[in-house]
PDB file of N, CA, C and O in Angstrom:
ATOM      1  N   SER A 103      -3.061  -6.269 -17.239  1.00 57.00           N
ATOM      2  CA  SER A 103      -2.800  -7.409 -16.363  1.00 57.00           C
ATOM      3  C   SER A 103      -3.891  -7.530 -15.312  1.00 57.00           C
ATOM      4  O   SER A 103      -4.653  -6.597 -15.075  1.00 57.00           O
ATOM      5  N   LEU A 104      -3.958  -8.665 -14.661  1.00 90.00           N
ATOM      6  CA  LEU A 104      -4.987  -8.908 -13.658  1.00 90.00           C
ATOM      7  C   LEU A 104      -4.643  -8.276 -12.320  1.00 90.00           C
ATOM      8  O   LEU A 104      -5.519  -7.897 -11.563  1.00 90.00           O
ATOM      9  N   VAL A 105      -3.339  -8.197 -12.025  1.00 96.00           N
ATOM     10  CA  VAL A 105      -2.874  -7.597 -10.769  1.00 96.00           C
ATOM     11  C   VAL A 105      -1.691  -6.690 -11.076  1.00 96.00           C
ATOM     12  O   VAL A 105      -0.801  -7.074 -11.827  1.00 96.00           O
ATOM     13  N   ALA A 106      -1.696  -5.506 -10.476  1.00 97.00           N
ATOM     14  CA  ALA A 106      -0.590  -4.567 -10.678  1.00 97.00           C
ATOM     15  C   ALA A 106       0.039  -4.230  -9.334  1.00 97.00           C
ATOM     16  O   ALA A 106      -0.659  -4.067  -8.333  1.00 97.00           O
ATOM     17  N   ASN A 107       1.369  -4.142  -9.318  1.00 98.00           N
ATOM     18  CA  ASN A 107       2.066  -3.638  -8.140  1.00 98.00           C
ATOM     19  C   ASN A 107       1.938  -2.121  -8.168  1.00 98.00           C
ATOM     20  O   ASN A 107       2.362  -1.479  -9.129  1.00 98.00           O
ATOM     21  N   VAL A 108       1.349  -1.538  -7.118  1.00 98.00           N
ATOM     22  CA  VAL A 108       1.160  -0.090  -7.103  1.00 98.00           C
ATOM     23  C   VAL A 108       2.069   0.612  -6.102  1.00 98.00           C
ATOM     24  O   VAL A 108       2.299   1.814  -6.216  1.00 98.00           O
ATOM     25  N   ILE A 109       2.601  -0.142  -5.137  1.00 98.00           N
ATOM     26  CA  ILE A 109       3.627   0.383  -4.230  1.00 98.00           C
ATOM     27  C   ILE A 109       4.658  -0.721  -4.049  1.00 98.00           C
ATOM     28  O   ILE A 109       4.308  -1.872  -3.792  1.00 98.00           O
ATOM     29  N   ILE A 110       5.924  -0.363  -4.212  1.00 98.00           N
ATOM     30  CA  ILE A 110       7.021  -1.281  -3.911  1.00 98.00           C
ATOM     31  C   ILE A 110       8.017  -0.524  -3.045  1.00 98.00           C
ATOM     32  O   ILE A 110       8.460   0.567  -3.410  1.00 98.00           O
ATOM     33  N   ASP A 111       8.361  -1.108  -1.907  1.00 97.00           N
ATOM     34  CA  ASP A 111       9.323  -0.521  -0.970  1.00 97.00           C
ATOM     35  C   ASP A 111       8.985   0.940  -0.664  1.00 97.00           C
ATOM     36  O   ASP A 111       9.822   1.825  -0.775  1.00 97.00           O
ATOM     37  N   SER A 112       7.743   1.181  -0.310  1.00 97.00           N
ATOM     38  CA  SER A 112       7.223   2.496   0.092  1.00 97.00           C
ATOM     39  C   SER A 112       7.147   3.523  -1.039  1.00 97.00           C
ATOM     40  O   SER A 112       6.866   4.683  -0.798  1.00 97.00           O
ATOM     41  N   LYS A 113       7.388   3.087  -2.291  1.00 98.00           N
ATOM     42  CA  LYS A 113       7.356   4.036  -3.411  1.00 98.00           C
ATOM     43  C   LYS A 113       6.151   3.755  -4.304  1.00 98.00           C
ATOM     44  O   LYS A 113       5.923   2.626  -4.729  1.00 98.00           O
ATOM     45  N   LEU A 114       5.398   4.817  -4.588  1.00 98.00           N
ATOM     46  CA  LEU A 114       4.225   4.718  -5.444  1.00 98.00           C
ATOM     47  C   LEU A 114       4.660   4.506  -6.889  1.00 98.00           C
ATOM     48  O   LEU A 114       5.533   5.210  -7.399  1.00 98.00           O
ATOM     49  N   LEU A 115       4.047   3.531  -7.556  1.00 98.00           N
ATOM     50  CA  LEU A 115       4.299   3.278  -8.971  1.00 98.00           C
ATOM     51  C   LEU A 115       3.121   3.854  -9.758  1.00 98.00           C
ATOM     52  O   LEU A 115       2.156   3.156 -10.080  1.00 98.00           O
ATOM     53  N   ASP A 116       3.224   5.143 -10.026  1.00 97.00           N
ATOM     54  CA  ASP A 116       2.123   5.903 -10.622  1.00 97.00           C
ATOM     55  C   ASP A 116       1.690   5.344 -11.977  1.00 97.00           C
ATOM     56  O   ASP A 116       0.504   5.280 -12.285  1.00 97.00           O
ATOM     57  N   LYS A 117       2.667   4.921 -12.773  1.00 97.00           N
ATOM     58  CA  LYS A 117       2.362   4.385 -14.104  1.00 97.00           C
ATOM     59  C   LYS A 117       1.473   3.149 -13.999  1.00 97.00           C
ATOM     60  O   LYS A 117       0.482   3.013 -14.730  1.00 97.00           O
ATOM     61  N   ASN A 118       1.799   2.245 -13.063  1.00 97.00           N
ATOM     62  CA  ASN A 118       0.998   1.033 -12.878  1.00 97.00           C
ATOM     63  C   ASN A 118      -0.403   1.375 -12.388  1.00 97.00           C
ATOM     64  O   ASN A 118      -1.379   0.742 -12.789  1.00 97.00           O
ATOM     65  N   LEU A 119      -0.484   2.372 -11.524  1.00 97.00           N
ATOM     66  CA  LEU A 119      -1.778   2.806 -10.997  1.00 97.00           C
ATOM     67  C   LEU A 119      -2.654   3.347 -12.134  1.00 97.00           C
ATOM     68  O   LEU A 119      -3.831   3.006 -12.242  1.00 97.00           O
ATOM     69  N   LYS A 120      -2.046   4.166 -13.004  1.00 97.00           N
ATOM     70  CA  LYS A 120      -2.781   4.742 -14.136  1.00 97.00           C
ATOM     71  C   LYS A 120      -3.244   3.665 -15.107  1.00 97.00           C
ATOM     72  O   LYS A 120      -4.323   3.768 -15.693  1.00 97.00           O
ATOM     73  N   GLU A 121      -2.432   2.618 -15.280  1.00 95.00           N
ATOM     74  CA  GLU A 121      -2.811   1.517 -16.173  1.00 95.00           C
ATOM     75  C   GLU A 121      -4.034   0.769 -15.643  1.00 95.00           C
ATOM     76  O   GLU A 121      -4.732   0.109 -16.408  1.00 95.00           O
ATOM     77  N   MET A 122      -4.282   0.879 -14.338  1.00 95.00           N
ATOM     78  CA  MET A 122      -5.474   0.262 -13.732  1.00 95.00           C
ATOM     79  C   MET A 122      -6.614   1.294 -13.622  1.00 95.00           C
ATOM     80  O   MET A 122      -7.606   1.057 -12.948  1.00 95.00           O
ATOM     81  N   TYR A 123      -6.435   2.455 -14.273  1.00 96.00           N
ATOM     82  CA  TYR A 123      -7.435   3.533 -14.302  1.00 96.00           C
ATOM     83  C   TYR A 123      -7.744   4.095 -12.921  1.00 96.00           C
ATOM     84  O   TYR A 123      -8.887   4.431 -12.612  1.00 96.00           O
ATOM     85  N   LYS A 124      -6.699   4.200 -12.097  1.00 97.00           N
ATOM     86  CA  LYS A 124      -6.834   4.780 -10.757  1.00 97.00           C
ATOM     87  C   LYS A 124      -5.776   5.865 -10.588  1.00 97.00           C
ATOM     88  O   LYS A 124      -4.835   5.965 -11.375  1.00 97.00           O
ATOM     89  N   ASP A 125      -5.931   6.675  -9.524  1.00 97.00           N
ATOM     90  CA  ASP A 125      -4.927   7.700  -9.238  1.00 97.00           C
ATOM     91  C   ASP A 125      -4.523   7.644  -7.765  1.00 97.00           C
ATOM     92  O   ASP A 125      -5.077   6.868  -6.983  1.00 97.00           O
ATOM     93  N   LYS A 126      -3.552   8.482  -7.417  1.00 98.00           N
ATOM     94  CA  LYS A 126      -2.999   8.502  -6.062  1.00 98.00           C
ATOM     95  C   LYS A 126      -4.078   8.832  -5.026  1.00 98.00           C
ATOM     96  O   LYS A 126      -4.129   8.230  -3.953  1.00 98.00           O
ATOM     97  N   LYS A 127      -4.947   9.755  -5.360  1.00 98.00           N
ATOM     98  CA  LYS A 127      -6.012  10.148  -4.431  1.00 98.00           C
ATOM     99  C   LYS A 127      -6.903   8.952  -4.094  1.00 98.00           C
ATOM    100  O   LYS A 127      -7.259   8.726  -2.938  1.00 98.00           O
ATOM    101  N   TRP A 128      -7.250   8.180  -5.110  1.00 98.00           N
ATOM    102  CA  TRP A 128      -8.070   6.985  -4.894  1.00 98.00           C
ATOM    103  C   TRP A 128      -7.336   5.981  -4.010  1.00 98.00           C
ATOM    104  O   TRP A 128      -7.890   5.464  -3.039  1.00 98.00           O
ATOM    105  N   LEU A 129      -6.070   5.696  -4.357  1.00 98.00           N
ATOM    106  CA  LEU A 129      -5.289   4.722  -3.596  1.00 98.00           C
ATOM    107  C   LEU A 129      -5.124   5.164  -2.146  1.00 98.00           C
ATOM    108  O   LEU A 129      -5.298   4.367  -1.216  1.00 98.00           O
ATOM    109  N   ASP A 130      -4.808   6.443  -1.946  1.00 98.00           N
ATOM    110  CA  ASP A 130      -4.621   6.961  -0.582  1.00 98.00           C
ATOM    111  C   ASP A 130      -5.891   6.781   0.253  1.00 98.00           C
ATOM    112  O   ASP A 130      -5.811   6.440   1.436  1.00 98.00           O
ATOM    113  N   SER A 131      -7.057   6.987  -0.365  1.00 98.00           N
ATOM    114  CA  SER A 131      -8.299   6.844   0.391  1.00 98.00           C
ATOM    115  C   SER A 131      -8.552   5.383   0.763  1.00 98.00           C
ATOM    116  O   SER A 131      -9.008   5.091   1.866  1.00 98.00           O
ATOM    117  N   VAL A 132      -8.231   4.465  -0.146  1.00 98.00           N
ATOM    118  CA  VAL A 132      -8.385   3.035   0.140  1.00 98.00           C
ATOM    119  C   VAL A 132      -7.424   2.616   1.253  1.00 98.00           C
ATOM    120  O   VAL A 132      -7.800   1.902   2.184  1.00 98.00           O
ATOM    121  N   LEU A 133      -6.182   3.091   1.160  1.00 98.00           N
ATOM    122  CA  LEU A 133      -5.186   2.732   2.175  1.00 98.00           C
ATOM    123  C   LEU A 133      -5.551   3.306   3.540  1.00 98.00           C
ATOM    124  O   LEU A 133      -5.324   2.673   4.569  1.00 98.00           O
ATOM    125  N   LYS A 134      -6.121   4.505   3.541  1.00 97.00           N
ATOM    126  CA  LYS A 134      -6.517   5.130   4.812  1.00 97.00           C
ATOM    127  C   LYS A 134      -7.573   4.277   5.527  1.00 97.00           C
ATOM    128  O   LYS A 134      -7.515   4.081   6.740  1.00 97.00           O
ATOM    129  N   VAL A 135      -8.523   3.735   4.750  1.00 97.00           N
ATOM    130  CA  VAL A 135      -9.550   2.856   5.317  1.00 97.00           C
ATOM    131  C   VAL A 135      -8.893   1.611   5.940  1.00 97.00           C
ATOM    132  O   VAL A 135      -9.341   1.106   6.960  1.00 97.00           O
ATOM    133  N   GLN A 136      -7.797   1.167   5.331  1.00 96.00           N
ATOM    134  CA  GLN A 136      -7.081  -0.008   5.836  1.00 96.00           C
ATOM    135  C   GLN A 136      -6.121   0.351   6.980  1.00 96.00           C
ATOM    136  O   GLN A 136      -5.444  -0.517   7.508  1.00 96.00           O
ATOM    137  N   GLY A 137      -6.049   1.640   7.328  1.00 96.00           N
ATOM    138  CA  GLY A 137      -5.225   2.065   8.461  1.00 96.00           C
ATOM    139  C   GLY A 137      -3.851   2.603   8.120  1.00 96.00           C
ATOM    140  O   GLY A 137      -3.008   2.766   8.997  1.00 96.00           O
ATOM    141  N   TYR A 138      -3.615   2.897   6.850  1.00 96.00           N
ATOM    142  CA  TYR A 138      -2.313   3.432   6.425  1.00 96.00           C
ATOM    143  C   TYR A 138      -2.453   4.901   6.058  1.00 96.00           C
ATOM    144  O   TYR A 138      -3.190   5.254   5.146  1.00 96.00           O
ATOM    145  N   ASN A 139      -1.721   5.761   6.770  1.00 96.00           N
ATOM    146  CA  ASN A 139      -1.740   7.191   6.451  1.00 96.00           C
ATOM    147  C   ASN A 139      -0.602   7.580   5.513  1.00 96.00           C
ATOM    148  O   ASN A 139      -0.585   8.677   4.973  1.00 96.00           O
ATOM    149  N   ASP A 140       0.359   6.679   5.338  1.00 96.00           N
ATOM    150  CA  ASP A 140       1.458   6.914   4.403  1.00 96.00           C
ATOM    151  C   ASP A 140       1.949   5.554   3.914  1.00 96.00           C
ATOM    152  O   ASP A 140       1.381   4.527   4.255  1.00 96.00           O
ATOM    153  N   TYR A 141       3.021   5.577   3.120  1.00 97.00           N
ATOM    154  CA  TYR A 141       3.529   4.338   2.524  1.00 97.00           C
ATOM    155  C   TYR A 141       4.724   3.762   3.290  1.00 97.00           C
ATOM    156  O   TYR A 141       5.294   2.763   2.875  1.00 97.00           O
ATOM    157  N   ASP A 142       5.111   4.390   4.402  1.00 95.00           N
ATOM    158  CA  ASP A 142       6.352   4.039   5.091  1.00 95.00           C
ATOM    159  C   ASP A 142       6.484   2.567   5.455  1.00 95.00           C
ATOM    160  O   ASP A 142       7.564   1.994   5.338  1.00 95.00           O
ATOM    161  N   ASN A 143       5.407   1.947   5.923  1.00 95.00           N
ATOM    162  CA  ASN A 143       5.479   0.546   6.358  1.00 95.00           C
ATOM    163  C   ASN A 143       5.037  -0.441   5.287  1.00 95.00           C
ATOM    164  O   ASN A 143       4.880  -1.617   5.560  1.00 95.00           O
ATOM    165  N   ILE A 144       4.851   0.047   4.070  1.00 97.00           N
ATOM    166  CA  ILE A 144       4.348  -0.816   2.999  1.00 97.00           C
ATOM    167  C   ILE A 144       5.510  -1.323   2.139  1.00 97.00           C
ATOM    168  O   ILE A 144       6.196  -0.542   1.489  1.00 97.00           O
ATOM    169  N   MET A 145       5.706  -2.644   2.175  1.00 97.00           N
ATOM    170  CA  MET A 145       6.721  -3.263   1.315  1.00 97.00           C
ATOM    171  C   MET A 145       6.168  -3.399  -0.101  1.00 97.00           C
ATOM    172  O   MET A 145       6.829  -3.096  -1.080  1.00 97.00           O
ATOM    173  N   LEU A 146       4.899  -3.857  -0.180  1.00 98.00           N
ATOM    174  CA  LEU A 146       4.264  -4.071  -1.471  1.00 98.00           C
ATOM    175  C   LEU A 146       2.760  -3.850  -1.329  1.00 98.00           C
ATOM    176  O   LEU A 146       2.165  -4.270  -0.337  1.00 98.00           O
ATOM    177  N   ALA A 147       2.189  -3.182  -2.298  1.00 98.00           N
ATOM    178  CA  ALA A 147       0.727  -3.080  -2.384  1.00 98.00           C
ATOM    179  C   ALA A 147       0.337  -3.427  -3.806  1.00 98.00           C
ATOM    180  O   ALA A 147       0.951  -2.936  -4.761  1.00 98.00           O
ATOM    181  N   THR A 148      -0.655  -4.300  -3.919  1.00 98.00           N
ATOM    182  CA  THR A 148      -1.124  -4.704  -5.240  1.00 98.00           C
ATOM    183  C   THR A 148      -2.580  -4.275  -5.422  1.00 98.00           C
ATOM    184  O   THR A 148      -3.316  -4.106  -4.454  1.00 98.00           O
ATOM    185  N   LEU A 149      -2.946  -4.103  -6.677  1.00 98.00           N
ATOM    186  CA  LEU A 149      -4.315  -3.725  -7.037  1.00 98.00           C
ATOM    187  C   LEU A 149      -4.781  -4.680  -8.127  1.00 98.00           C
ATOM    188  O   LEU A 149      -4.090  -4.850  -9.134  1.00 98.00           O
ATOM    189  N   ASP A 150      -5.943  -5.321  -7.909  1.00 97.00           N
ATOM    190  CA  ASP A 150      -6.438  -6.234  -8.933  1.00 97.00           C
ATOM    191  C   ASP A 150      -7.585  -5.607  -9.725  1.00 97.00           C
ATOM    192  O   ASP A 150      -8.005  -4.486  -9.445  1.00 97.00           O
ATOM    193  N   ILE A 151      -8.077  -6.357 -10.712  1.00 94.00           N
ATOM    194  CA  ILE A 151      -9.099  -5.805 -11.611  1.00 94.00           C
ATOM    195  C   ILE A 151     -10.435  -5.576 -10.920  1.00 94.00           C
ATOM    196  O   ILE A 151     -11.294  -4.899 -11.457  1.00 94.00           O
ATOM    197  N   ASN A 152     -10.607  -6.114  -9.725  1.00 96.00           N
ATOM    198  CA  ASN A 152     -11.825  -5.875  -8.943  1.00 96.00           C
ATOM    199  C   ASN A 152     -11.634  -4.730  -7.953  1.00 96.00           C
ATOM    200  O   ASN A 152     -12.426  -4.579  -7.021  1.00 96.00           O
ATOM    201  N   ASP A 153     -10.570  -3.957  -8.138  1.00 96.00           N
ATOM    202  CA  ASP A 153     -10.239  -2.799  -7.285  1.00 96.00           C
ATOM    203  C   ASP A 153      -9.878  -3.195  -5.858  1.00 96.00           C
ATOM    204  O   ASP A 153     -10.000  -2.400  -4.935  1.00 96.00           O
ATOM    205  N   LYS A 154      -9.429  -4.434  -5.659  1.00 97.00           N
ATOM    206  CA  LYS A 154      -9.005  -4.878  -4.333  1.00 97.00           C
ATOM    207  C   LYS A 154      -7.532  -4.550  -4.141  1.00 97.00           C
ATOM    208  O   LYS A 154      -6.691  -4.929  -4.953  1.00 97.00           O
ATOM    209  N   VAL A 155      -7.241  -3.844  -3.072  1.00 98.00           N
ATOM    210  CA  VAL A 155      -5.862  -3.489  -2.740  1.00 98.00           C
ATOM    211  C   VAL A 155      -5.389  -4.413  -1.623  1.00 98.00           C
ATOM    212  O   VAL A 155      -6.039  -4.527  -0.585  1.00 98.00           O
ATOM    213  N   VAL A 156      -4.270  -5.095  -1.864  1.00 97.00           N
ATOM    214  CA  VAL A 156      -3.673  -5.972  -0.858  1.00 97.00           C
ATOM    215  C   VAL A 156      -2.328  -5.381  -0.462  1.00 97.00           C
ATOM    216  O   VAL A 156      -1.518  -5.039  -1.320  1.00 97.00           O
ATOM    217  N   VAL A 157      -2.126  -5.235   0.857  1.00 97.00           N
ATOM    218  CA  VAL A 157      -0.910  -4.605   1.372  1.00 97.00           C
ATOM    219  C   VAL A 157      -0.062  -5.636   2.098  1.00 97.00           C
ATOM    220  O   VAL A 157      -0.563  -6.411   2.915  1.00 97.00           O
ATOM    221  N   TYR A 158       1.232  -5.636   1.785  1.00 97.00           N
ATOM    222  CA  TYR A 158       2.213  -6.458   2.496  1.00 97.00           C
ATOM    223  C   TYR A 158       3.132  -5.490   3.224  1.00 97.00           C
ATOM    224  O   TYR A 158       3.777  -4.642   2.598  1.00 97.00           O
ATOM    225  N   GLU A 159       3.175  -5.603   4.548  1.00 95.00           N
ATOM    226  CA  GLU A 159       3.965  -4.672   5.355  1.00 95.00           C
ATOM    227  C   GLU A 159       5.427  -5.082   5.436  1.00 95.00           C
ATOM    228  O   GLU A 159       5.764  -6.258   5.326  1.00 95.00           O
ATOM    229  N   LYS A 160       6.264  -4.075   5.667  1.00 93.00           N
ATOM    230  CA  LYS A 160       7.676  -4.340   5.952  1.00 93.00           C
ATOM    231  C   LYS A 160       7.773  -4.974   7.336  1.00 93.00           C
ATOM    232  O   LYS A 160       6.946  -4.705   8.197  1.00 93.00           O
ATOM    233  N   ASN A 161       8.770  -5.789   7.541  1.00 83.00           N
ATOM    234  CA  ASN A 161       8.985  -6.386   8.860  1.00 83.00           C
ATOM    235  C   ASN A 161       9.785  -5.423   9.718  1.00 83.00           C
ATOM    236  O   ASN A 161      11.001  -5.419   9.707  1.00 83.00           O
ATOM    237  N   ILE A 162       9.053  -4.591  10.450  1.00 65.00           N
ATOM    238  CA  ILE A 162       9.695  -3.609  11.324  1.00 65.00           C
ATOM    239  C   ILE A 162       9.390  -4.003  12.759  1.00 65.00           C
ATOM    240  O   ILE A 162       8.235  -4.237  13.104  1.00 65.00           O
ATOM    241  N   LYS A 163      10.433  -4.088  13.561  1.00 61.00           N
ATOM    242  CA  LYS A 163      10.219  -4.446  14.958  1.00 61.00           C
ATOM    243  C   LYS A 163       9.471  -3.318  15.656  1.00 61.00           C
ATOM    244  O   LYS A 163       9.758  -2.148  15.463  1.00 61.00           O
ATOM    245  N   SER A 164       8.530  -3.701  16.455  1.00 55.00           N
ATOM    246  CA  SER A 164       7.729  -2.727  17.191  1.00 55.00           C
ATOM    247  C   SER A 164       8.603  -1.963  18.176  1.00 55.00           C
ATOM    248  O   SER A 164       9.460  -2.524  18.830  1.00 55.00           O
ATOM    249  N   LYS A 165       8.360  -0.663  18.259  1.00 54.00           N
ATOM    250  CA  LYS A 165       9.111   0.167  19.192  1.00 54.00           C
ATOM    251  C   LYS A 165       8.386   0.312  20.518  1.00 54.00           C
ATOM    252  O   LYS A 165       8.832   1.015  21.397  1.00 54.00           O
ATOM    253  N   LYS A 166       7.248  -0.353  20.632  1.00 56.00           N
ATOM    254  CA  LYS A 166       6.490  -0.287  21.870  1.00 56.00           C
ATOM    255  C   LYS A 166       7.203  -1.123  22.927  1.00 56.00           C
ATOM    256  O   LYS A 166       7.529  -2.271  22.693  1.00 56.00           O
ATOM    257  N   ASN A 167       7.426  -0.539  24.075  1.00 54.00           N
ATOM    258  CA  ASN A 167       8.060  -1.260  25.173  1.00 54.00           C
ATOM    259  C   ASN A 167       7.023  -1.681  26.190  1.00 54.00           C
ATOM    260  O   ASN A 167       6.164  -0.905  26.567  1.00 54.00           O
ATOM    261  N   SER A 168       7.142  -2.893  26.628  1.00 53.00           N
ATOM    262  CA  SER A 168       6.242  -3.401  27.650  1.00 53.00           C
ATOM    263  C   SER A 168       6.645  -2.847  29.008  1.00 53.00           C
ATOM    264  O   SER A 168       7.803  -2.583  29.270  1.00 53.00           O
ATOM    265  N   VAL A 169       5.664  -2.662  29.869  1.00 60.00           N
ATOM    266  CA  VAL A 169       5.927  -2.200  31.225  1.00 60.00           C
ATOM    267  C   VAL A 169       6.791  -3.213  31.955  1.00 60.00           C
ATOM    268  O   VAL A 169       7.566  -2.873  32.857  1.00 60.00           O
ATOM    269  N   LEU A 170       6.714  -4.459  31.565  1.00 58.00           N
ATOM    270  CA  LEU A 170       7.442  -5.528  32.250  1.00 58.00           C
ATOM    271  C   LEU A 170       8.898  -5.634  31.825  1.00 58.00           C
ATOM    272  O   LEU A 170       9.651  -6.356  32.441  1.00 58.00           O
ATOM    273  N   GLU A 171       9.297  -4.937  30.774  1.00 49.00           N
ATOM    274  CA  GLU A 171      10.684  -5.056  30.311  1.00 49.00           C
ATOM    275  C   GLU A 171      11.642  -4.271  31.182  1.00 49.00           C
ATOM    276  O   GLU A 171      11.326  -3.257  31.712  1.00 49.00           O
TER     277      GLU A 171
END
């Protein structure tokens, strides 16, 4: 296929990754460059035939509190 889902709801889909001739180590390094150290906030990650990884984050409310609150 042209695009594969490689993470759904924070879970790695290893079979789909292998079908794109990639492994977890490769994906983790790409995600780290994009600022992700784990899959916790990832709702969906896709990988296309050009090795482009697109990440869709979960809608999690920020726990940062403003000084003004």
